[in-house]
mmCIF file with all atom_site columns, C-alpha atoms in Angstrom:
data_model
loop_
_atom_site.group_PDB
_atom_site.id
_atom_site.type_symbol
_atom_site.label_atom_id
_atom_site.label_alt_id
_atom_site.label_comp_id
_atom_site.label_asym_id
_atom_site.label_entity_id
_atom_site.label_seq_id
_atom_site.pdbx_PDB_ins_code
_atom_site.Cartn_x
_atom_site.Cartn_y
_atom_site.Cartn_z
_atom_site.occupancy
_atom_site.B_iso_or_equiv
_atom_site.pdbx_formal_charge
_atom_site.auth_seq_id
_atom_site.auth_comp_id
_atom_site.auth_asym_id
_atom_site.auth_atom_id
_atom_site.pdbx_PDB_model_num
ATOM 1  C CA . MET A 1 1  ? -19.267 55.782 -52.012  1.00 65.00 ? 1  MET A CA 1
ATOM 2  C CA . ARG A 1 2  ? -18.454 55.215 -55.586  1.00 77.00 ? 2  ARG A CA 1
ATOM 3  C CA . ASN A 1 3  ? -21.111 52.577 -55.190  1.00 86.00 ? 3  ASN A CA 1
ATOM 4  C CA . SER A 1 4  ? -23.891 53.600 -54.131  1.00 89.00 ? 4  SER A CA 1
ATOM 5  C CA . VAL A 1 5  ? -23.728 56.851 -55.830  1.00 90.00 ? 5  VAL A CA 1
ATOM 6  C CA . THR A 1 6  ? -23.757 54.283 -58.772  1.00 93.00 ? 6  THR A CA 1
ATOM 7  C CA . LYS A 1 7  ? -26.680 51.997 -57.555  1.00 93.00 ? 7  LYS A CA 1
ATOM 8  C CA . THR A 1 8  ? -28.573 55.593 -57.028  1.00 94.00 ? 8  THR A CA 1
ATOM 9  C CA . ILE A 1 9  ? -28.210 56.733 -60.476  1.00 95.00 ? 9  ILE A CA 1
ATOM 10 C CA . ILE A 1 10 ? -29.922 53.357 -61.492  1.00 96.00 ? 10 ILE A CA 1
ATOM 11 C CA . ALA A 1 11 ? -32.427 53.284 -59.093  1.00 96.00 ? 11 ALA A CA 1
ATOM 12 C CA . ILE A 1 12 ? -32.964 56.611 -60.571  1.00 97.00 ? 12 ILE A CA 1
ATOM 13 C CA . LEU A 1 13 ? -32.788 56.160 -63.989  1.00 97.00 ? 13 LEU A CA 1
ATOM 14 C CA . VAL A 1 14 ? -35.206 52.562 -63.285  1.00 97.00 ? 14 VAL A CA 1
ATOM 15 C CA . ALA A 1 15 ? -38.138 54.929 -61.643  1.00 98.00 ? 15 ALA A CA 1
ATOM 16 C CA . VAL A 1 16 ? -37.960 57.518 -64.568  1.00 98.00 ? 16 VAL A CA 1
ATOM 17 C CA . VAL A 1 17 ? -37.717 54.351 -67.569  1.00 98.00 ? 17 VAL A CA 1
ATOM 18 C CA . THR A 1 18 ? -40.731 52.682 -65.597  1.00 98.00 ? 18 THR A CA 1
ATOM 19 C CA . ILE A 1 19 ? -43.164 56.459 -65.593  1.00 98.00 ? 19 ILE A CA 1
ATOM 20 C CA . VAL A 1 20 ? -42.251 57.229 -69.093  1.00 98.00 ? 20 VAL A CA 1
ATOM 21 C CA . LEU A 1 21 ? -43.787 52.925 -69.595  1.00 98.00 ? 21 LEU A CA 1
ATOM 22 C CA . THR A 1 22 ? -46.735 54.297 -67.962  1.00 98.00 ? 22 THR A CA 1
ATOM 23 C CA . ILE A 1 23 ? -47.362 57.360 -68.728  1.00 98.00 ? 23 ILE A CA 1
ATOM 24 C CA . ALA A 1 24 ? -47.088 55.928 -72.410  1.00 97.00 ? 24 ALA A CA 1
ATOM 25 C CA . VAL A 1 25 ? -49.496 52.715 -71.887  1.00 97.00 ? 25 VAL A CA 1
ATOM 26 C CA . ILE A 1 26 ? -51.402 54.651 -70.503  1.00 97.00 ? 26 ILE A CA 1
ATOM 27 C CA . LEU A 1 27 ? -51.572 57.261 -73.639  1.00 96.00 ? 27 LEU A CA 1
ATOM 28 C CA . GLY A 1 28 ? -51.519 54.485 -76.366  1.00 94.00 ? 28 GLY A CA 1
ATOM 29 C CA . THR A 1 29 ? -54.698 53.251 -74.367  1.00 94.00 ? 29 THR A CA 1
ATOM 30 C CA . LEU A 1 30 ? -56.351 56.357 -74.498  1.00 94.00 ? 30 LEU A CA 1
ATOM 31 C CA . PHE A 1 31 ? -55.691 56.455 -78.486  1.00 92.00 ? 31 PHE A CA 1
ATOM 32 C CA . LEU A 1 32 ? -56.751 53.825 -78.862  1.00 91.00 ? 32 LEU A CA 1
ATOM 33 C CA . ILE A 1 33 ? -59.900 53.741 -76.975  1.00 90.00 ? 33 ILE A CA 1
ATOM 34 C CA . VAL A 1 34 ? -60.482 57.545 -78.834  1.00 89.00 ? 34 VAL A CA 1
ATOM 35 C CA . PHE A 1 35 ? -59.371 57.052 -81.898  1.00 87.00 ? 35 PHE A CA 1
ATOM 36 C CA . GLY A 1 36 ? -61.894 53.275 -81.620  1.00 86.00 ? 36 GLY A CA 1
ATOM 37 C CA . GLY A 1 37 ? -64.443 54.663 -80.860  1.00 84.00 ? 37 GLY A CA 1
ATOM 38 C CA . LEU A 1 38 ? -64.766 58.183 -83.025  1.00 83.00 ? 38 LEU A CA 1
ATOM 39 C CA . TYR A 1 39 ? -64.353 54.760 -86.412  1.00 80.00 ? 39 TYR A CA 1
ATOM 40 C CA . MET A 1 40 ? -66.931 52.380 -84.814  1.00 79.00 ? 40 MET A CA 1
ATOM 41 C CA . TRP A 1 41 ? -69.212 55.550 -84.466  1.00 75.00 ? 41 TRP A CA 1
ATOM 42 C CA . GLY A 1 42 ? -68.062 56.931 -87.466  1.00 74.00 ? 42 GLY A CA 1
ATOM 43 C CA . ARG A 1 43 ? -69.375 53.168 -89.470  1.00 68.00 ? 43 ARG A CA 1
ATOM 44 C CA . ILE A 1 44 ? -72.871 53.225 -87.045  1.00 68.00 ? 44 ILE A CA 1
ATOM 45 C CA . SER A 1 45 ? -73.461 56.586 -88.335  1.00 68.00 ? 45 SER A CA 1
ATOM 46 C CA . ARG A 1 46 ? -73.097 55.834 -91.656  1.00 66.00 ? 46 ARG A CA 1
ATOM 47 C CA . ARG A 1 47 ? -74.959 53.434 -91.521  1.00 62.00 ? 47 ARG A CA 1
ATOM 48 C CA . ARG A 1 48 ? -78.076 55.057 -90.753  1.00 60.00 ? 48 ARG A CA 1
ATOM 49 C CA . PRO A 1 49 ? -81.094 55.384 -93.475  1.00 59.00 ? 49 PRO A CA 1
ATOM 50 C CA . GLU A 1 50 ? -82.175 58.425 -94.071  1.00 61.00 ? 50 GLU A CA 1
ATOM 51 C CA . PRO A 1 51 ? -85.703 59.151 -92.618  1.00 65.00 ? 51 PRO A CA 1
ATOM 52 C CA . GLY A 1 52 ? -88.599 57.796 -95.808  1.00 64.00 ? 52 GLY A CA 1
ATOM 53 C CA . GLN A 1 53 ? -84.824 55.198 -96.926  1.00 64.00 ? 53 GLN A CA 1
ATOM 54 C CA . GLN A 1 54 ? -84.439 52.237 -96.416  1.00 62.00 ? 54 GLN A CA 1
ATOM 55 C CA . GLN A 1 55 ? -81.494 51.012 -95.161  1.00 59.00 ? 55 GLN A CA 1
ATOM 56 C CA . PRO A 1 56 ? -79.926 48.118 -97.825  1.00 57.00 ? 56 PRO A CA 1
ATOM 57 C CA . SER A 1 57 ? -79.945 44.697 -96.066  1.00 58.00 ? 57 SER A CA 1
ATOM 58 C CA . ASN A 1 58 ? -75.160 44.423 -95.972  1.00 55.00 ? 58 ASN A CA 1
ATOM 59 C CA . LEU A 1 59 ? -73.594 47.885 -97.228  1.00 54.00 ? 59 LEU A CA 1
ATOM 60 C CA . ALA A 1 60 ? -70.034 45.801 -97.245  1.00 55.00 ? 60 ALA A CA 1
ATOM 61 C CA . SER A 1 61 ? -70.663 43.650 -100.199 1.00 54.00 ? 61 SER A CA 1
ATOM 62 C CA . PRO A 1 62 ? -71.711 44.456 -103.845 1.00 55.00 ? 62 PRO A CA 1
ATOM 63 C CA . THR A 1 63 ? -75.131 41.994 -104.623 1.00 56.00 ? 63 THR A CA 1
ATOM 64 C CA . LEU A 1 64 ? -73.838 40.092 -107.452 1.00 53.00 ? 64 LEU A CA 1
ATOM 65 C CA . PRO A 1 65 ? -76.310 38.834 -109.890 1.00 55.00 ? 65 PRO A CA 1
ATOM 66 C CA . ARG A 1 66 ? -77.868 34.970 -109.309 1.00 53.00 ? 66 ARG A CA 1
ATOM 67 C CA . THR A 1 67 ? -77.744 33.466 -113.078 1.00 54.00 ? 67 THR A CA 1
ATOM 68 C CA . ARG A 1 68 ? -76.704 30.103 -112.802 1.00 55.00 ? 68 ARG A CA 1
ATOM 69 C CA . ARG A 1 69 ? -78.762 27.511 -109.994 1.00 52.00 ? 69 ARG A CA 1
ATOM 70 C CA . GLU A 1 70 ? -75.237 26.407 -108.343 1.00 50.00 ? 70 GLU A CA 1
ATOM 71 C CA . HIS A 1 71 ? -75.221 29.820 -106.416 1.00 54.00 ? 71 HIS A CA 1
ATOM 72 C CA . THR A 1 72 ? -78.630 29.011 -104.684 1.00 58.00 ? 72 THR A CA 1
ATOM 73 C CA . ASP A 1 73 ? -77.403 25.422 -103.895 1.00 59.00 ? 73 ASP A CA 1
ATOM 74 C CA . ALA A 1 74 ? -77.150 24.610 -100.529 1.00 66.00 ? 74 ALA A CA 1
ATOM 75 C CA . VAL A 1 75 ? -74.191 22.331 -99.244  1.00 63.00 ? 75 VAL A CA 1
ATOM 76 C CA . THR A 1 76 ? -76.174 20.073 -96.563  1.00 64.00 ? 76 THR A CA 1
ATOM 77 C CA . ALA A 1 77 ? -72.598 17.771 -95.803  1.00 69.00 ? 77 ALA A CA 1
ATOM 78 C CA . VAL A 1 78 ? -68.406 17.904 -96.342  1.00 70.00 ? 78 VAL A CA 1
ATOM 79 C CA . ALA A 1 79 ? -66.136 15.145 -96.169  1.00 71.00 ? 79 ALA A CA 1
ATOM 80 C CA . PHE A 1 80 ? -62.877 14.168 -97.418  1.00 66.00 ? 80 PHE A CA 1
ATOM 81 C CA . ASP A 1 81 ? -62.677 11.872 -100.173 1.00 69.00 ? 81 ASP A CA 1
ATOM 82 C CA . PRO A 1 82 ? -58.952 9.154  -100.078 1.00 71.00 ? 82 PRO A CA 1
ATOM 83 C CA . SER A 1 83 ? -58.172 10.487 -102.698 1.00 72.00 ? 83 SER A CA 1
ATOM 84 C CA . GLY A 1 84 ? -57.505 13.777 -102.242 1.00 66.00 ? 84 GLY A CA 1
ATOM 85 C CA . ASP A 1 85 ? -60.982 15.456 -102.945 1.00 70.00 ? 85 ASP A CA 1
ATOM 86 C CA . TRP A 1 86 ? -63.554 17.156 -101.257 1.00 66.00 ? 86 TRP A CA 1
ATOM 87 C CA . LEU A 1 87 ? -67.417 15.477 -101.522 1.00 65.00 ? 87 LEU A CA 1
ATOM 88 C CA . ALA A 1 88 ? -70.038 17.806 -101.401 1.00 67.00 ? 88 ALA A CA 1
ATOM 89 C CA . SER A 1 89 ? -73.606 16.910 -100.734 1.00 64.00 ? 89 SER A CA 1
ATOM 90 C CA . VAL A 1 90 ? -75.647 19.805 -102.527 1.00 63.00 ? 90 VAL A CA 1
ATOM 91 C CA . SER A 1 91 ? -79.803 20.158 -101.509 1.00 61.00 ? 91 SER A CA 1
ATOM 92 C CA . ARG A 1 92 ? -81.696 20.973 -104.149 1.00 56.00 ? 92 ARG A CA 1
#
């Protein structure tokens, strides 16, 4: 008799824990969907320019003045030298 009561209590505890974890996963997923969507909607809606204004090309990075020629050079090839140095071919 005692053995069946213990098994019943364990079965009830397993069922309750399973239900609680399932509800937690569902609520966590809904939380991520709702607040992730609100976050992305805020990012998208903030980037829209006001009527009559031009949108900046890249809001994430500030524009740096290009004062040296090297800043505009394009790297065309990269190789690893056996001495341990990186070699880059630059087009001018």
